[in-house]
GROMACS .gro file of C-alpha atoms in nm:
model
  285
    1MET     CA    1   0.605  -1.219   0.042
    2CYS     CA    2   0.281  -1.361   0.051
    3GLY     CA    3   0.206  -1.729   0.126
    4THR     CA    4  -0.163  -1.700  -0.025
    5CYS     CA    5  -0.139  -1.470  -0.345
    6GLY     CA    6   0.213  -1.579  -0.425
    7CYS     CA    7   0.366  -1.264  -0.454
    8GLY     CA    8   0.709  -1.308  -0.340
    9SER     CA    9   0.980  -0.976  -0.237
   10GLU     CA   10   1.267  -1.201  -0.357
   11GLU     CA   11   1.168  -1.191  -0.724
   12ASN     CA   12   0.914  -0.807  -0.734
   13GLY     CA   13   1.233  -0.615  -0.761
   14ILE     CA   14   1.059  -0.337  -0.417
   15ARG     CA   15   1.244  -0.041  -0.494
   16ILE     CA   16   1.236   0.242  -0.231
   17GLN     CA   17   1.291   0.567  -0.398
   18ASN     CA   18   1.319   0.947  -0.272
   19PRO     CA   19   1.101   1.130  -0.632
   20ARG     CA   20   1.352   1.440  -0.598
   21ASP     CA   21   1.658   1.182  -0.588
   22VAL     CA   22   1.488   0.997  -0.912
   23LYS     CA   23   1.392   1.320  -1.078
   24MET     CA   24   1.767   1.480  -0.984
   25HIS     CA   25   1.908   1.165  -1.150
   26GLN     CA   26   1.694   1.187  -1.496
   27ASP     CA   27   1.786   1.553  -1.522
   28LYS     CA   28   2.154   1.441  -1.562
   29GLN     CA   29   2.056   1.187  -1.767
   30ASN     CA   30   1.855   1.437  -2.008
   31ASN     CA   31   2.232   1.637  -1.973
   32HIS     CA   32   2.441   1.348  -2.151
   33VAL     CA   33   2.389   1.306  -2.533
   34HIS     CA   34   2.424   0.939  -2.625
   35HIS     CA   35   2.534   0.825  -2.988
   36HIS     CA   36   2.496   0.463  -3.080
   37HIS     CA   37   2.622   0.328  -3.389
   38HIS     CA   38   2.451  -0.046  -3.514
   39GLU     CA   39   2.634  -0.225  -3.754
   40GLU     CA   40   2.399  -0.326  -3.961
   41GLY     CA   41   2.321  -0.634  -4.185
   42HIS     CA   42   2.409  -0.917  -3.913
   43ALA     CA   43   2.272  -1.217  -4.039
   44HIS     CA   44   2.209  -1.498  -3.766
   45GLY     CA   45   2.160  -1.837  -3.907
   46HIS     CA   46   2.013  -2.067  -3.673
   47SER     CA   47   1.964  -2.444  -3.769
   48HIS     CA   48   1.818  -2.652  -3.548
   49SER     CA   49   1.710  -3.001  -3.578
   50HIS     CA   50   1.503  -3.176  -3.293
   51ASP     CA   51   1.450  -3.548  -3.299
   52HIS     CA   52   1.315  -3.606  -3.005
   53ASP     CA   53   1.135  -3.954  -2.863
   54HIS     CA   54   0.999  -3.907  -2.553
   55GLY     CA   55   0.818  -4.194  -2.382
   56HIS     CA   56   0.675  -4.042  -2.052
   57ASP     CA   57   0.458  -4.309  -1.860
   58HIS     CA   58   0.455  -4.172  -1.470
   59SER     CA   59   0.262  -4.243  -1.196
   60HIS     CA   60   0.183  -3.920  -0.982
   61ASP     CA   61   0.158  -3.927  -0.592
   62HIS     CA   62   0.125  -3.570  -0.515
   63HIS     CA   63   0.077  -3.592  -0.100
   64HIS     CA   64  -0.149  -3.328  -0.190
   65ASP     CA   65  -0.159  -3.299   0.232
   66HIS     CA   66   0.214  -3.228   0.272
   67HIS     CA   67   0.219  -2.978   0.008
   68HIS     CA   68  -0.075  -2.815   0.198
   69GLN     CA   69   0.116  -2.790   0.508
   70THR     CA   70   0.416  -2.684   0.371
   71ILE     CA   71   0.277  -2.392   0.216
   72LEU     CA   72   0.096  -2.310   0.537
   73LYS     CA   73   0.409  -2.360   0.719
   74VAL     CA   74   0.596  -2.066   0.424
   75GLU     CA   75   0.260  -1.875   0.517
   76GLN     CA   76   0.294  -1.848   0.861
   77ASP     CA   77   0.685  -1.808   0.864
   78ILE     CA   78   0.634  -1.513   0.644
   79LEU     CA   79   0.375  -1.370   0.880
   80GLN     CA   80   0.582  -1.418   1.172
   81HIS     CA   81   0.920  -1.263   1.028
   82ASN     CA   82   0.683  -0.967   0.976
   83GLU     CA   83   0.534  -0.917   1.281
   84VAL     CA   84   0.834  -0.872   1.466
   85MET     CA   85   0.940  -0.652   1.219
   86ALA     CA   86   0.613  -0.516   1.263
   87ALA     CA   87   0.705  -0.449   1.673
   88ARG     CA   88   1.044  -0.322   1.634
   89ASN     CA   89   0.889  -0.039   1.419
   90ARG     CA   90   0.553   0.007   1.661
   91GLY     CA   91   0.891   0.043   1.928
   92PHE     CA   92   1.037   0.297   1.689
   93PHE     CA   93   0.762   0.453   1.674
   94ASP     CA   94   0.611   0.479   2.014
   95ALA     CA   95   0.992   0.600   2.129
   96LYS     CA   96   0.997   0.875   1.915
   97ASN     CA   97   0.640   0.974   1.935
   98ILE     CA   98   0.471   0.898   1.588
   99PHE     CA   99   0.141   0.848   1.532
  100ALA     CA  100   0.184   0.615   1.250
  101LEU     CA  101  -0.158   0.531   1.014
  102ASN     CA  102  -0.179   0.258   0.763
  103LEU     CA  103  -0.421   0.371   0.456
  104VAL     CA  104  -0.584   0.082   0.272
  105SER     CA  105  -0.836   0.079   0.017
  106SER     CA  106  -0.941  -0.111  -0.327
  107PRO     CA  107  -0.796   0.124  -0.623
  108GLY     CA  108  -0.994   0.451  -0.671
  109SER     CA  109  -1.091   0.485  -0.400
  110GLY     CA  110  -1.002   0.852  -0.362
  111LYS     CA  111  -0.727   0.741  -0.103
  112THR     CA  112  -0.429   0.947  -0.243
  113SER     CA  113  -0.683   1.258  -0.299
  114ILE     CA  114  -0.790   1.230   0.091
  115LEU     CA  115  -0.423   1.211   0.182
  116GLU     CA  116  -0.342   1.512  -0.009
  117ARG     CA  117  -0.636   1.750   0.049
  118THR     CA  118  -0.580   1.601   0.467
  119LEU     CA  119  -0.187   1.755   0.418
  120GLN     CA  120  -0.274   2.082   0.239
  121ASP     CA  121  -0.508   2.192   0.508
  122LEU     CA  122  -0.309   2.064   0.803
  123LYS     CA  123   0.095   2.086   0.744
  124ASN     CA  124   0.081   2.385   0.909
  125ASP     CA  125  -0.072   2.230   1.218
  126LEU     CA  126   0.107   1.889   1.208
  127SER     CA  127   0.452   1.767   1.074
  128PHE     CA  128   0.387   1.488   0.821
  129TYR     CA  129   0.608   1.222   0.631
  130VAL     CA  130   0.507   0.971   0.397
  131ILE     CA  131   0.528   0.649   0.242
  132GLU     CA  132   0.336   0.534  -0.077
  133GLY     CA  133   0.309   0.247  -0.215
  134ASP     CA  134   0.213   0.099  -0.514
  135GLN     CA  135   0.335  -0.168  -0.770
  136GLN     CA  136   0.524   0.027  -1.021
  137THR     CA  137   0.544   0.423  -1.114
  138LEU     CA  138   0.573   0.790  -0.880
  139ASN     CA  139   0.259   0.882  -0.980
  140ASP     CA  140   0.124   0.954  -0.656
  141ALA     CA  141   0.490   1.044  -0.440
  142ASN     CA  142   0.496   1.330  -0.720
  143ARG     CA  143   0.165   1.432  -0.565
  144ILE     CA  144   0.272   1.465  -0.233
  145ASP     CA  145   0.654   1.616  -0.279
  146ALA     CA  146   0.420   1.908  -0.478
  147LEU     CA  147   0.346   1.982  -0.167
  148ASP     CA  148   0.677   1.990   0.044
  149ILE     CA  149   0.556   1.696   0.257
  150PRO     CA  150   0.850   1.483   0.295
  151VAL     CA  151   0.750   1.168   0.088
  152ILE     CA  152   0.927   0.848  -0.006
  153GLN     CA  153   0.776   0.565  -0.261
  154ILE     CA  154   0.778   0.198  -0.275
  155ASN     CA  155   0.738   0.001  -0.560
  156THR     CA  156   0.658  -0.377  -0.486
  157GLY     CA  157   0.671  -0.469  -0.802
  158LYS     CA  158   0.424  -0.774  -0.837
  159GLY     CA  159   0.371  -0.744  -0.428
  160CYS     CA  160   0.015  -0.655  -0.333
  161HIS     CA  161   0.098  -0.497  -0.053
  162LEU     CA  162   0.345  -0.308   0.191
  163GLU     CA  163   0.536  -0.544   0.488
  164SER     CA  164   0.718  -0.417   0.796
  165ASP     CA  165   1.059  -0.435   0.668
  166THR     CA  166   1.041  -0.231   0.393
  167ILE     CA  167   0.876   0.028   0.580
  168TYR     CA  168   1.137   0.064   0.854
  169ASP     CA  169   1.399   0.100   0.519
  170ALA     CA  170   1.184   0.367   0.435
  171VAL     CA  171   1.133   0.530   0.745
  172LYS     CA  172   1.543   0.533   0.754
  173LYS     CA  173   1.588   0.756   0.457
  174LEU     CA  174   1.282   0.959   0.544
  175ASP     CA  175   1.529   1.026   0.874
  176LEU     CA  176   1.145   1.100   1.099
  177LYS     CA  177   1.141   1.371   1.366
  178ASP     CA  178   1.005   1.354   1.668
  179HIS     CA  179   0.662   1.433   1.742
  180SER     CA  180   0.512   1.417   1.374
  181VAL     CA  181   0.296   1.241   1.179
  182LEU     CA  182   0.367   0.917   0.907
  183MET     CA  183   0.132   0.863   0.688
  184ILE     CA  184   0.117   0.492   0.504
  185GLU     CA  185  -0.022   0.487   0.180
  186ASN     CA  186  -0.059   0.079   0.126
  187VAL     CA  187  -0.133  -0.040  -0.222
  188GLY     CA  188  -0.492  -0.052  -0.356
  189ASN     CA  189  -0.594  -0.408  -0.227
  190LEU     CA  190  -0.811  -0.501   0.004
  191VAL     CA  191  -0.726  -0.885   0.079
  192CYS     CA  192  -0.379  -0.935   0.083
  193PRO     CA  193  -0.277  -0.601   0.306
  194SER     CA  194  -0.530  -0.681   0.595
  195MET     CA  195  -0.277  -0.967   0.698
  196PHE     CA  196   0.007  -0.759   0.734
  197ASP     CA  197   0.088  -0.569   1.011
  198LEU     CA  198   0.334  -0.216   0.953
  199GLY     CA  199   0.355  -0.122   1.322
  200GLU     CA  200   0.132   0.129   1.278
  201ASN     CA  201  -0.142   0.270   1.552
  202LYS     CA  202  -0.406   0.292   1.327
  203ARG     CA  203  -0.543   0.129   1.048
  204ILE     CA  204  -0.773   0.277   0.836
  205VAL     CA  205  -0.944   0.171   0.547
  206ILE     CA  206  -1.147   0.395   0.275
  207ILE     CA  207  -1.445   0.300   0.074
  208SER     CA  208  -1.609   0.524  -0.166
  209THR     CA  209  -1.987   0.545  -0.241
  210THR     CA  210  -1.908   0.432  -0.592
  211GLU     CA  211  -1.830   0.108  -0.492
  212GLY     CA  212  -2.128  -0.088  -0.335
  213GLU     CA  213  -2.283  -0.103   0.011
  214ASP     CA  214  -2.152  -0.483   0.058
  215LYS     CA  215  -1.761  -0.400   0.047
  216PRO     CA  216  -1.738  -0.501   0.423
  217ILE     CA  217  -1.919  -0.850   0.410
  218LYS     CA  218  -1.699  -0.890   0.105
  219TYR     CA  219  -1.392  -0.857   0.240
  220PRO     CA  220  -1.395  -0.876   0.594
  221ASP     CA  221  -1.089  -0.930   0.703
  222MET     CA  222  -0.989  -0.574   0.625
  223PHE     CA  223  -1.262  -0.433   0.804
  224HIS     CA  224  -1.256  -0.633   1.088
  225SER     CA  225  -0.866  -0.533   1.147
  226SER     CA  226  -0.924  -0.137   1.062
  227ASP     CA  227  -1.013   0.112   1.314
  228ILE     CA  228  -1.140   0.378   1.118
  229CYS     CA  229  -1.355   0.433   0.834
  230ILE     CA  230  -1.368   0.656   0.564
  231ILE     CA  231  -1.652   0.659   0.326
  232ASN     CA  232  -1.548   0.898   0.019
  233LYS     CA  233  -1.680   1.047  -0.212
  234ILE     CA  234  -2.077   1.136  -0.049
  235ASP     CA  235  -2.077   1.465  -0.305
  236LEU     CA  236  -2.202   1.149  -0.560
  237LEU     CA  237  -2.411   1.041  -0.327
  238PRO     CA  238  -2.762   1.208  -0.500
  239TYR     CA  239  -2.646   1.064  -0.810
  240LEU     CA  240  -2.569   0.702  -0.702
  241ASN     CA  241  -2.804   0.413  -0.582
  242PHE     CA  242  -2.595   0.385  -0.298
  243ASP     CA  243  -2.738   0.310   0.092
  244LEU     CA  244  -2.517   0.499   0.334
  245ASN     CA  245  -2.673   0.314   0.645
  246LYS     CA  246  -2.694  -0.022   0.485
  247LEU     CA  247  -2.264   0.034   0.422
  248LYS     CA  248  -2.255   0.074   0.735
  249SER     CA  249  -2.455  -0.216   0.921
  250TYR     CA  250  -2.268  -0.463   0.716
  251ALA     CA  251  -1.892  -0.252   0.835
  252LYS     CA  252  -2.025  -0.290   1.208
  253GLN     CA  253  -2.153  -0.705   1.130
  254VAL     CA  254  -1.788  -0.697   1.086
  255ASN     CA  255  -1.654  -0.459   1.351
  256PRO     CA  256  -1.926  -0.303   1.615
  257ASP     CA  257  -1.594  -0.097   1.646
  258LEU     CA  258  -1.551   0.050   1.383
  259VAL     CA  259  -1.547   0.449   1.369
  260PHE     CA  260  -1.687   0.650   1.085
  261PHE     CA  261  -1.579   0.962   0.853
  262GLU     CA  262  -1.852   1.049   0.586
  263VAL     CA  263  -1.631   1.276   0.346
  264SER     CA  264  -1.536   1.442   0.047
  265ALA     CA  265  -1.222   1.500  -0.104
  266THR     CA  266  -1.338   1.700  -0.364
  267THR     CA  267  -1.554   1.931  -0.196
  268GLY     CA  268  -1.429   1.905   0.145
  269GLU     CA  269  -1.751   1.824   0.275
  270GLY     CA  270  -1.707   1.578   0.641
  271MET     CA  271  -1.317   1.686   0.617
  272ALA     CA  272  -1.330   1.897   0.920
  273ASP     CA  273  -1.443   1.665   1.151
  274TRP     CA  274  -1.155   1.349   0.991
  275TYR     CA  275  -0.910   1.668   1.090
  276GLN     CA  276  -0.994   1.701   1.423
  277TRP     CA  277  -0.971   1.352   1.502
  278LEU     CA  278  -0.648   1.339   1.331
  279LYS     CA  279  -0.496   1.616   1.520
  280THR     CA  280  -0.652   1.501   1.858
  281ASN     CA  281  -0.477   1.140   1.828
  282ALA     CA  282  -0.209   1.262   1.743
  283SER     CA  283  -0.087   1.482   2.034
  284ILE     CA  284  -0.201   1.145   2.244
  285GLY     CA  285  -0.001   0.899   2.018
   0.00000   0.00000   0.00000
């Protein structure tokens, strides 16, 4: 649950699903023919007579400071719980020598496209597992499954980010092998995911050239908490009013240690440098 935006795990209907299991279930359902007989002609007669006489004379004293303190305490408790669970994940990853990456971005940056191309090009060099985070649908998980990469989909419902305890549950379903790479594609959002450590080794923020140069100073927490910034869709630069150096300058103001990769998931331009970084760090991790 996020105390800031108000999304709560308990009410969200979070689902952790393997796309192949879902497809198998759907296939079984399709093999059954269901006949439903509905008796028509139901007559529902409702007659309500309301005679309300409300006399309200309220004197409100909301104690605003106390209310604010309560919200702050709830948020602190939530984040503390998440940190504990993230530490558990980190210990598990360390013990199995798993290199875990948390991919974050706004919707439409090309996160899934970059992930797809990376998996396709490097799946013979590295052992990959993927956790996909979206509010609804199995669309992205199905794209990864088509590459024969083990994948689990987390649908967060109303939630706008992944949390460390659901990552732990998904990891158990994936049954990760030692010396592998876990790619976690977070929900498309540049705000709340910045607050929630998942136990990852590195956080990678992805921004596209179609989004504007000032994203790092508009959403500083995300860029401050990230280790890598992948700038996607550089093939579109000739057609856009976009200053690559200005974007980097803004990002460096927020996080001087940020490492940049300029890529196009569509053409493959710049991906080799990203791959080299990934292979080098995965062997260390």
